[in-house]
Amino acid sequence: MEFRFFIGTKAIFGRGCLAENAGELKSFGDKAFIVTGKTSGKKSGALDEVIGVLKALNISYCVYDGIENNPSLENVSDAGEKAFQFGADFVIGIGGGSPLDAAKAVAVLAVNPIPPVDLFKNTFEKKPLPIAAIPTTAGTGSEITPYSVLTRKDLGTKMSFGNANTFPKLALLDPRYTESLPYNVTVDTAVDALSHAVEGYLNRRSTPVTDVLALEAISIFGDCLSDLLGKNLTLKLRDKLLYMAMVAGMVISHTGTTVVHSMGYSLTYYKGLPHGRANGLLMAEYLKFNLAGAGDRVKKVYERLKISDADEFKGIIDRLMGTRVELTEEELNSFASQAAKQKNASYCLWNVTEEDVVKLYKSSLME
Ligand code: NAP
Ligand code: ZN
């Protein structure tokens, strides 16, 4: 047995955790650059609370609230330039995966005058600024992963970078900040977290430790399912979903994702599907795909979700997420060719060919 386990983030979880641990921010310096989305910082209440804490600590700050969903290189480059001009000591990311991923790019670009495309080289002369991550969705786990997923308009897809230095130094997880999430975003992001756990479990880089974490996250999703289906979105449920997303984030920090995520990127880029929804529509067929070679593992996933097979899973996803998306034959072939080349496709339990990907898209979306 051989494995490594490393999470470079101090995570503090609980309602009111920011105010109770405000002093943690002071250790990062006197100038904070806040990176958030157009509405998420304000709607969640997190931005006001952060500003209140910074004022009390005498930390000066600058707010950049222009992060797009699925942020592009151009978008993070603009924010990085502003952080450089401000002379930030550290970065605070507030929002869903989009602003948190953007915060990682900003932390690099604020101290490294490189063309933004060089982010993907993954080696930087100067260490990125410290990042404090405050999630307002319960899904990506970005607060505890080193990854930053960015949209490449030049290539027509999404691509990620990240190394041991891009883990947020601090994650403050307060489930109250997810209470303002609409139902559809709650579901999409929860399904994204489930997808991280399932893909991390059916993954050639899984370890005994990530397996324990993945099964824990899958079980929690199973426990939350009836409330999600019944739209019973209590704060107690929000606690569980945020915890599940964090645990699943710890899984993919080690395993990465799989072909489900690489296939999902085109559904987001070309068809406008939210990230979690894209993965959700593909996950049932990924489970079936693994049945032949990893049947025991797939059955364990069903057990933890308290379901009997992939068809039942598909039915649940349909109830949670509604209608499917249609692809033309041309889209199908070009998406498959892109997805098969992505790095995360190579983390599946065995080699996945372009033909396999075509079949997975077809059975997921067109049958
Ligand atoms: P998101 O794009 O960050 O946010 C989705 C929507 O929810 C946005 O409209 C956002 O508003 C809104 N929102 C967020 N928090 C809210 C709140 N508390 N109340 C009301 N509205 C709120 O979605 P996400 O699914 O969390 O992140 C997706 C991104 O993360 C993708 O780019 C994906 O590729 C990436 N990702 C990263 C990792 C990783 O390990 N780093 C893993 C998986 C996925 P605003 O527009 O105002 O922000
Ligand atoms: Zn994801």
Coordinates of C-alpha atoms and ligand atoms in Angstrom, one line a residue:
M1 CA 0.0 0.0 0.0
E2 CA 1.5 3.4 -1.0
F3 CA -0.1 6.8 -1.0
R4 CA 0.3 10.4 -0.1
F5 CA -2.3 12.7 1.5
F6 CA -1.9 16.4 1.6
I7 CA -4.4 19.2 2.1
G8 CA -2.8 22.6 2.2
T9 CA -5.8 24.3 3.7
K10 CA -6.8 25.1 7.3
A11 CA -10.6 24.5 7.2
I12 CA -12.9 26.0 9.8
F13 CA -16.5 24.9 9.6
G14 CA -19.6 26.2 11.4
R15 CA -22.3 28.8 11.5
G16 CA -20.7 32.2 12.4
C17 CA -17.1 30.9 11.9
L18 CA -15.9 34.1 10.2
A19 CA -16.6 36.4 13.2
E20 CA -15.2 33.8 15.7
N21 CA -12.0 33.3 13.7
A22 CA -11.4 36.8 12.3
G23 CA -7.9 37.0 13.7
E24 CA -6.9 34.3 11.2
L25 CA -7.1 36.9 8.5
K26 CA -4.7 39.3 10.2
S27 CA -1.8 36.9 9.9
F28 CA -2.0 37.3 6.1
G29 CA -1.2 41.1 6.1
D30 CA -2.8 44.5 6.0
K31 CA -4.2 44.7 2.4
A32 CA -6.9 42.3 1.3
F33 CA -8.1 42.0 -2.3
I34 CA -11.6 40.6 -2.3
V35 CA -12.6 38.5 -5.4
T36 CA -16.3 37.8 -5.8
G37 CA -19.2 37.4 -8.3
K38 CA -21.7 40.0 -9.4
T39 CA -24.3 39.0 -6.8
S40 CA -23.1 36.0 -4.7
G41 CA -21.0 38.0 -2.2
K42 CA -23.9 40.4 -1.4
K43 CA -26.8 37.9 -1.6
S44 CA -25.1 35.4 0.7
G45 CA -24.4 38.1 3.3
A46 CA -20.7 37.0 3.3
L47 CA -19.3 40.2 1.7
D48 CA -20.8 42.5 4.3
E49 CA -19.6 40.3 7.1
V50 CA -16.1 40.1 5.6
I51 CA -16.0 43.9 5.2
G52 CA -17.1 44.4 8.8
V53 CA -14.4 42.1 10.1
L54 CA -11.7 43.8 7.9
K55 CA -12.6 47.2 9.2
A56 CA -12.5 46.0 12.8
L57 CA -9.0 44.5 12.1
N58 CA -7.8 47.7 10.4
I59 CA -7.1 45.8 7.2
S60 CA -7.6 47.9 4.0
Y61 CA -9.4 46.2 1.2
C62 CA -10.4 46.5 -2.4
V63 CA -13.5 44.7 -3.8
Y64 CA -13.5 43.1 -7.3
D65 CA -17.1 42.0 -7.9
G66 CA -16.9 41.2 -11.6
I67 CA -16.1 37.5 -11.7
E68 CA -18.2 35.7 -14.4
N69 CA -19.7 32.3 -14.0
N70 CA -17.0 29.8 -15.4
P71 CA -14.5 32.6 -15.4
S72 CA -12.4 33.2 -18.5
L73 CA -8.7 33.9 -18.7
E74 CA -9.5 37.4 -19.7
N75 CA -11.7 37.9 -16.7
V76 CA -9.1 36.7 -14.1
S77 CA -6.4 38.6 -15.9
D78 CA -8.3 41.8 -15.4
A79 CA -8.8 41.0 -11.7
G80 CA -5.2 40.0 -11.3
E81 CA -4.1 43.4 -12.8
K82 CA -6.2 45.2 -10.3
A83 CA -4.8 43.2 -7.4
F84 CA -1.3 44.0 -8.6
Q85 CA -2.1 47.7 -8.8
F86 CA -3.6 47.6 -5.3
G87 CA -0.5 45.9 -3.9
A88 CA -2.5 43.2 -2.1
D89 CA -1.0 41.2 0.7
F90 CA -3.6 38.5 0.4
V91 CA -6.8 37.5 -1.6
I92 CA -10.2 36.7 -0.1
G93 CA -12.4 34.7 -2.5
I94 CA -16.1 34.8 -1.8
G95 CA -18.7 32.9 -3.8
G96 CA -19.2 29.7 -5.7
G97 CA -16.5 27.8 -7.5
S98 CA -16.3 30.6 -10.1
P99 CA -15.0 33.3 -7.8
L100 CA -13.0 30.9 -5.7
D101 CA -11.2 29.5 -8.7
A102 CA -10.7 33.1 -9.9
A103 CA -9.2 34.0 -6.6
K104 CA -6.5 31.4 -7.1
A105 CA -5.5 32.8 -10.5
V106 CA -5.6 36.3 -9.0
A107 CA -3.3 35.2 -6.2
V108 CA -0.7 34.1 -8.8
L109 CA -1.1 37.0 -11.2
A110 CA -0.9 39.7 -8.5
V111 CA 2.8 38.8 -7.9
N112 CA 3.8 37.2 -11.2
P113 CA 3.7 39.5 -14.3
I114 CA 3.1 36.6 -16.7
P115 CA 0.8 36.3 -19.7
P116 CA -2.4 34.7 -18.2
V117 CA -2.1 31.7 -20.5
D118 CA 1.1 30.8 -18.6
L119 CA -1.0 30.0 -15.6
F120 CA -1.3 26.5 -17.1
K121 CA 2.5 26.0 -17.0
N122 CA 1.8 25.6 -13.2
T123 CA 5.3 26.8 -12.1
F124 CA 5.5 30.4 -10.9
E125 CA 8.6 32.4 -9.9
K126 CA 6.9 34.0 -6.9
K127 CA 4.6 32.1 -4.5
P128 CA 1.0 33.0 -5.0
L129 CA -0.5 35.4 -2.4
P130 CA -2.2 33.6 0.5
I131 CA -5.9 32.9 -0.2
A132 CA -8.8 32.8 2.2
A133 CA -11.8 31.1 0.6
I134 CA -15.4 31.6 1.7
P135 CA -17.8 29.3 -0.3
T136 CA -21.4 30.5 -0.9
T137 CA -22.3 27.3 -2.8
A138 CA -22.0 23.7 -1.6
G139 CA -20.6 22.0 -4.6
T140 CA -17.2 22.5 -6.1
G141 CA -15.1 22.1 -2.9
S142 CA -12.8 24.7 -4.4
E143 CA -12.2 26.1 -0.9
I144 CA -10.1 23.0 -0.2
T145 CA -8.7 22.1 -3.6
P146 CA -5.7 23.6 -5.4
Y147 CA -7.5 23.7 -8.8
S148 CA -8.6 26.7 -10.7
V149 CA -10.8 25.9 -13.7
L150 CA -10.8 28.6 -16.3
T151 CA -12.6 29.1 -19.6
R152 CA -10.3 29.1 -22.7
K153 CA -12.1 31.1 -25.3
D154 CA -9.2 30.5 -27.6
L155 CA -9.6 26.7 -27.4
G156 CA -13.4 26.6 -26.9
T157 CA -13.1 24.6 -23.6
K158 CA -12.2 24.8 -20.0
M159 CA -8.8 24.0 -18.5
S160 CA -7.4 23.9 -15.0
F161 CA -4.2 24.7 -13.2
G162 CA -3.1 24.4 -9.6
N163 CA -0.2 23.2 -7.5
A164 CA 0.6 22.8 -3.8
N165 CA 0.8 26.5 -3.5
T166 CA -2.6 27.3 -4.8
F167 CA -4.6 25.6 -2.0
P168 CA -6.4 28.3 -0.1
K169 CA -4.5 28.8 3.2
L170 CA -7.8 29.2 5.0
A171 CA -11.3 28.1 4.2
L172 CA -14.2 29.5 6.3
L173 CA -17.2 27.3 5.7
D174 CA -20.4 28.9 7.0
P175 CA -23.6 27.1 5.8
R176 CA -25.6 30.3 6.4
Y177 CA -24.0 31.7 3.3
T178 CA -25.6 29.1 1.2
E179 CA -29.2 29.8 2.4
S180 CA -29.8 32.4 -0.3
L181 CA -29.1 29.8 -3.1
P182 CA -32.1 29.2 -5.3
Y183 CA -33.3 25.6 -5.5
N184 CA -31.8 24.8 -9.0
V185 CA -28.4 26.1 -8.0
T186 CA -28.6 24.1 -4.7
V187 CA -29.3 21.0 -6.7
D188 CA -26.8 21.6 -9.4
T189 CA -24.0 22.2 -7.0
A190 CA -24.9 19.3 -4.7
V191 CA -24.9 17.0 -7.7
D192 CA -21.4 18.4 -8.7
A193 CA -20.1 17.4 -5.2
L194 CA -21.6 13.9 -5.6
S195 CA -20.0 13.7 -9.0
H196 CA -16.6 14.5 -7.4
A197 CA -17.1 11.8 -4.8
V198 CA -18.2 9.2 -7.4
E199 CA -15.5 10.1 -9.9
G200 CA -12.9 10.1 -7.2
Y201 CA -14.1 6.6 -6.1
L202 CA -14.1 5.2 -9.7
N203 CA -10.7 6.6 -10.4
R204 CA -7.2 5.1 -11.0
R205 CA -5.7 7.5 -8.6
S206 CA -7.9 6.7 -5.6
T207 CA -6.3 5.7 -2.3
P208 CA -7.6 4.0 0.8
V209 CA -8.0 7.5 2.4
T210 CA -9.8 9.1 -0.6
D211 CA -12.1 6.0 -0.7
V212 CA -13.2 6.6 2.9
L213 CA -13.9 10.2 2.1
A214 CA -15.7 9.5 -1.1
L215 CA -18.0 7.0 0.5
E216 CA -18.7 9.4 3.3
A217 CA -19.7 12.1 0.8
I218 CA -21.8 9.7 -1.2
S219 CA -23.6 8.5 2.0
I220 CA -24.4 12.1 3.0
F221 CA -25.8 12.8 -0.5
G222 CA -28.0 9.7 0.0
D223 CA -29.2 11.0 3.4
C224 CA -30.0 14.4 1.8
L225 CA -31.8 13.0 -1.2
S226 CA -35.4 13.0 0.1
D227 CA -35.1 16.6 1.4
L228 CA -33.6 17.7 -2.0
L229 CA -36.4 16.0 -3.9
G230 CA -39.0 17.5 -1.5
K231 CA -37.4 20.9 -1.8
N232 CA -37.1 21.0 2.0
L233 CA -34.0 23.2 2.1
T234 CA -33.5 23.7 5.9
L235 CA -30.3 25.1 7.4
K236 CA -29.6 21.7 8.8
L237 CA -29.6 20.3 5.2
R238 CA -27.3 23.2 4.2
D239 CA -24.9 22.1 6.9
K240 CA -24.8 18.6 5.5
L241 CA -24.4 19.7 1.9
L242 CA -21.6 22.1 2.6
Y243 CA -19.8 19.4 4.6
M244 CA -20.3 16.9 1.8
A245 CA -18.9 19.3 -0.8
M246 CA -15.8 19.9 1.3
V247 CA -15.2 16.2 1.9
A248 CA -15.7 15.5 -1.9
G249 CA -13.2 18.4 -2.6
M250 CA -10.6 16.6 -0.4
V251 CA -11.1 13.5 -2.6
I252 CA -10.6 15.3 -6.0
S253 CA -7.6 17.2 -4.5
H254 CA -5.9 13.9 -4.7
T255 CA -7.6 11.9 -7.5
G256 CA -8.7 14.6 -9.9
T257 CA -12.0 14.0 -11.7
T258 CA -12.7 11.8 -14.7
V259 CA -14.2 11.8 -18.2
V260 CA -17.5 12.9 -16.7
H261 CA -16.0 16.3 -16.0
S262 CA -14.1 16.5 -19.3
M263 CA -17.4 15.7 -21.1
G264 CA -19.2 18.2 -19.0
Y265 CA -16.9 21.1 -20.1
S266 CA -18.3 21.1 -23.6
L267 CA -21.9 21.0 -22.4
T268 CA -21.1 24.1 -20.3
Y269 CA -19.1 25.9 -22.9
Y270 CA -21.3 25.3 -26.0
K271 CA -24.7 24.5 -24.5
G272 CA -24.7 26.8 -21.5
L273 CA -25.4 24.1 -18.9
P274 CA -24.3 24.9 -15.3
H275 CA -21.3 22.8 -14.3
G276 CA -23.0 20.5 -11.8
R277 CA -26.0 19.9 -14.1
A278 CA -23.7 18.9 -16.9
N279 CA -22.0 16.3 -14.7
G280 CA -25.3 15.1 -13.3
L281 CA -26.7 14.2 -16.7
L282 CA -23.6 12.1 -17.5
M283 CA -23.0 10.3 -14.2
A284 CA -25.5 7.4 -14.4
E285 CA -23.9 6.2 -17.6
Y286 CA -20.4 6.5 -16.1
L287 CA -21.6 4.2 -13.3
K288 CA -22.9 1.7 -15.9
F289 CA -19.7 2.0 -17.8
N290 CA -17.7 1.0 -14.7
L291 CA -20.0 -2.0 -13.9
A292 CA -18.1 -4.5 -15.9
G293 CA -14.6 -3.8 -14.5
A294 CA -15.4 -2.4 -11.1
G295 CA -18.7 -3.9 -10.2
D296 CA -18.0 -4.0 -6.4
R297 CA -17.3 -0.4 -6.3
V298 CA -20.3 0.6 -8.4
K299 CA -22.5 -1.5 -6.1
K300 CA -21.1 0.3 -3.1
V301 CA -22.1 3.6 -4.6
Y302 CA -25.6 2.3 -5.1
E303 CA -25.7 1.0 -1.5
R304 CA -24.6 4.4 -0.1
L305 CA -27.2 6.2 -2.2
K306 CA -29.8 3.6 -1.1
I307 CA -30.7 2.8 -4.7
S308 CA -30.6 -0.4 -6.7
D309 CA -29.2 0.6 -10.1
A310 CA -28.1 3.2 -12.6
D311 CA -31.6 3.5 -14.0
E312 CA -33.0 4.4 -10.6
F313 CA -30.2 7.0 -10.4
K314 CA -31.1 8.4 -13.8
G315 CA -34.7 8.7 -12.7
I316 CA -33.6 10.7 -9.6
I317 CA -31.4 13.0 -11.6
D318 CA -34.4 13.6 -14.0
R319 CA -36.6 14.5 -11.1
L320 CA -33.9 16.8 -9.6
M321 CA -32.8 18.4 -12.8
G322 CA -35.6 18.2 -15.4
T323 CA -35.1 18.0 -19.1
R324 CA -32.1 16.7 -20.9
V325 CA -30.1 18.5 -23.6
E326 CA -30.0 17.5 -27.3
L327 CA -26.8 17.2 -29.3
T328 CA -26.5 17.2 -33.1
E329 CA -24.3 14.5 -34.6
E330 CA -21.7 17.1 -35.4
E331 CA -21.6 18.4 -31.8
L332 CA -21.4 14.9 -30.5
N333 CA -18.3 14.1 -32.5
S334 CA -16.5 17.3 -31.8
F335 CA -17.3 17.2 -28.0
A336 CA -16.1 13.6 -27.8
S337 CA -12.9 14.4 -29.6
Q338 CA -12.2 17.3 -27.1
A339 CA -13.3 15.3 -24.0
A340 CA -11.1 12.3 -24.8
K341 CA -8.0 14.5 -24.9
Q342 CA -8.5 16.2 -21.5
K343 CA -6.2 15.1 -18.7
N344 CA -9.0 14.1 -16.4
A345 CA -10.3 11.6 -18.9
S346 CA -7.1 9.7 -18.3
Y347 CA -7.9 9.2 -14.6
C348 CA -10.8 6.7 -15.3
L349 CA -10.1 3.2 -14.1
W350 CA -9.1 2.1 -17.6
N351 CA -8.3 3.9 -20.9
V352 CA -11.3 5.6 -22.4
T353 CA -11.4 6.0 -26.2
E354 CA -13.1 8.6 -28.3
E355 CA -15.5 5.9 -29.3
D356 CA -16.4 5.2 -25.6
V357 CA -17.0 8.9 -25.1
V358 CA -19.4 9.1 -28.1
K359 CA -21.3 6.1 -26.6
L360 CA -21.4 7.8 -23.2
Y361 CA -22.8 11.0 -24.6
K362 CA -25.3 9.1 -26.7
S363 CA -26.6 6.9 -23.9
S364 CA -26.7 9.9 -21.5
L365 CA -28.4 12.4 -23.7
M366 CA -29.9 10.9 -26.8
E367 CA -31.4 7.5 -25.8
Ligands
NAP1 P1 -20.8 29.5 -9.7 O1 -20.6 29.7 -11.1 O2 -19.8 30.0 -8.7 O3 -22.2 30.1 -9.2 C1 -23.4 29.8 -9.9 C2 -24.5 30.8 -9.6 O4 -24.9 30.9 -8.3 C3 -24.0 32.2 -10.0 O5 -25.0 32.9 -10.6 C4 -23.7 32.8 -8.6 O6 -23.8 34.3 -8.6 C5 -24.8 32.2 -7.8 N1 -24.6 32.1 -6.4 C6 -23.5 31.7 -5.7 N2 -23.7 31.7 -4.4 C7 -24.9 32.2 -4.2 C8 -25.6 32.5 -3.0 N3 -25.2 32.1 -1.8 N4 -26.9 33.0 -3.1 C9 -27.4 33.3 -4.4 N5 -26.7 33.0 -5.5 C10 -25.5 32.5 -5.4 O7 -21.2 27.9 -9.5 P2 -20.4 26.7 -8.8 O8 -21.1 25.5 -9.3 O9 -20.2 26.9 -7.4 O10 -18.9 26.8 -9.5 C11 -18.7 26.4 -10.8 C12 -17.3 26.6 -11.3 O11 -16.4 25.9 -10.4 C13 -17.1 26.1 -12.7 O12 -16.2 27.0 -13.4 C14 -16.4 24.8 -12.5 O13 -15.6 24.4 -13.6 C15 -15.6 25.1 -11.2 N6 -15.1 23.9 -10.4 C16 -14.0 24.0 -9.7 C17 -13.6 22.9 -9.0 C18 -12.3 23.0 -8.2 O14 -11.8 22.1 -7.6 N7 -11.7 24.2 -8.1 C19 -14.3 21.7 -9.0 C20 -15.4 21.7 -9.7 C21 -15.9 22.8 -10.4 P3 -22.6 35.2 -9.1 O15 -22.7 35.2 -10.6 O16 -23.0 36.5 -8.5 O17 -21.3 34.7 -8.5
ZN2 ZN -17.1 19.7 -10.6

